[in-house]
mmCIF file of C-alpha atoms in Angstrom:
data_model
loop_
_atom_site.group_PDB
_atom_site.id
_atom_site.type_symbol
_atom_site.label_atom_id
_atom_site.label_comp_id
_atom_site.label_asym_id
_atom_site.label_seq_id
_atom_site.Cartn_x
_atom_site.Cartn_y
_atom_site.Cartn_z
ATOM 1 C CA LEU A 15 0.000 0.000 0.000
ATOM 2 C CA ALA A 16 1.087 3.540 -0.652
ATOM 3 C CA LYS A 17 1.353 6.101 2.154
ATOM 4 C CA PHE A 18 -2.085 7.593 1.598
ATOM 5 C CA GLU A 19 -3.920 4.252 1.383
ATOM 6 C CA TYR A 20 -2.064 2.927 4.401
ATOM 7 C CA GLY A 21 -3.147 6.031 6.332
ATOM 8 C CA GLU A 22 -6.766 5.449 5.353
ATOM 9 C CA TYR A 23 -6.464 1.835 6.439
ATOM 10 C CA GLY A 24 -5.022 2.943 9.776
ATOM 11 C CA VAL A 25 -7.854 5.395 10.409
ATOM 12 C CA ILE A 26 -10.499 2.765 9.651
ATOM 13 C CA LYS A 27 -8.769 0.131 11.790
ATOM 14 C CA ASN A 28 -8.325 2.472 14.753
ATOM 15 C CA THR A 29 -11.939 3.633 14.521
ATOM 16 C CA LEU A 30 -13.155 0.041 14.680
ATOM 17 C CA VAL A 31 -10.896 -0.664 17.660
ATOM 18 C CA LEU A 32 -12.301 2.426 19.398
ATOM 19 C CA ILE A 33 -15.874 1.311 18.739
ATOM 20 C CA THR A 34 -15.032 -2.130 20.098
ATOM 21 C CA GLY A 35 -13.594 -0.658 23.267
ATOM 22 C CA PHE A 36 -16.699 1.408 23.928
ATOM 23 C CA SER A 37 -19.148 -1.334 23.079
ATOM 24 C CA THR A 38 -17.696 -3.871 25.495
ATOM 25 C CA PHE A 39 -17.648 -1.465 28.464
ATOM 26 C CA GLY A 40 -14.761 -3.436 29.925
ATOM 27 C CA LEU A 41 -16.944 -6.522 30.264
ATOM 28 C CA GLN A 42 -14.159 -8.814 29.077
ATOM 29 C CA TYR A 43 -12.243 -8.216 32.316
ATOM 30 C CA THR A 44 -15.299 -8.477 34.538
ATOM 31 C CA SER A 45 -16.624 -11.603 32.887
ATOM 32 C CA THR A 46 -13.196 -13.238 33.002
ATOM 33 C CA LYS A 47 -13.024 -12.586 36.739
ATOM 34 C CA PHE A 48 -16.455 -14.065 37.430
ATOM 35 C CA ILE A 49 -15.972 -17.020 35.102
ATOM 36 C CA ALA A 50 -12.667 -17.869 36.767
ATOM 37 C CA GLN A 51 -14.274 -17.490 40.192
ATOM 38 C CA TYR A 52 -17.277 -19.711 39.499
ATOM 39 C CA LYS A 53 -15.960 -22.211 36.943
ATOM 40 C CA ASP A 54 -15.570 -25.019 39.480
ATOM 41 C CA THR A 55 -18.398 -24.229 41.880
ATOM 42 C CA ASN A 56 -21.341 -22.858 39.895
ATOM 43 C CA LYS A 57 -21.569 -23.729 36.195
ATOM 44 C CA SER A 58 -24.935 -22.022 35.763
ATOM 45 C CA MET A 59 -23.446 -18.724 36.968
ATOM 46 C CA VAL A 60 -20.660 -19.074 34.406
ATOM 47 C CA LEU A 61 -23.162 -19.521 31.591
ATOM 48 C CA ALA A 62 -25.295 -16.638 32.841
ATOM 49 C CA VAL A 63 -22.334 -14.248 33.055
ATOM 50 C CA HIS A 64 -21.177 -15.309 29.597
ATOM 51 C CA ARG A 65 -24.619 -14.834 28.030
ATOM 52 C CA ILE A 66 -25.220 -11.462 29.671
ATOM 53 C CA ALA A 67 -21.799 -10.070 28.721
ATOM 54 C CA LEU A 68 -22.167 -11.341 25.164
ATOM 55 C CA ASN A 69 -25.659 -9.883 24.740
ATOM 56 C CA ILE A 70 -24.661 -6.495 26.140
ATOM 57 C CA THR A 71 -21.654 -6.409 23.833
ATOM 58 C CA LYS A 72 -23.754 -7.340 20.785
ATOM 59 C CA ILE A 73 -26.417 -4.742 21.505
ATOM 60 C CA PHE A 74 -24.021 -1.881 22.128
ATOM 61 C CA SER A 75 -21.828 -2.856 19.181
ATOM 62 C CA VAL A 76 -24.810 -2.467 16.877
ATOM 63 C CA VAL A 77 -25.882 0.771 18.561
ATOM 64 C CA PHE A 78 -22.420 2.321 18.340
ATOM 65 C CA GLY A 79 -21.903 1.050 14.806
ATOM 66 C CA VAL A 80 -25.138 2.624 13.596
ATOM 67 C CA TRP A 81 -24.408 5.813 15.522
ATOM 68 C CA PHE A 82 -20.942 6.178 13.991
ATOM 69 C CA LEU A 83 -22.339 5.352 10.562
ATOM 70 C CA ILE A 84 -24.911 8.123 10.933
ATOM 71 C CA LEU A 85 -22.204 10.548 12.045
ATOM 72 C CA ILE A 86 -19.972 9.692 9.095
ATOM 73 C CA VAL A 87 -22.688 9.831 6.419
#
């Protein structure tokens, strides 16, 4: 890639990383903590934490993606 195209690629990549960071709300660290804590004692809690974190991340990823798309266009 030339300098200009590589710069465009970098802007797009960094924007997507920023959106990802906002949409997860740091749930990867929280869910990892609870999954590690309950993996041997309470399997249903592990599944519940996983499902909740995944659903929150999906919902806010779509919301932020649409919001940024509206802002760009």
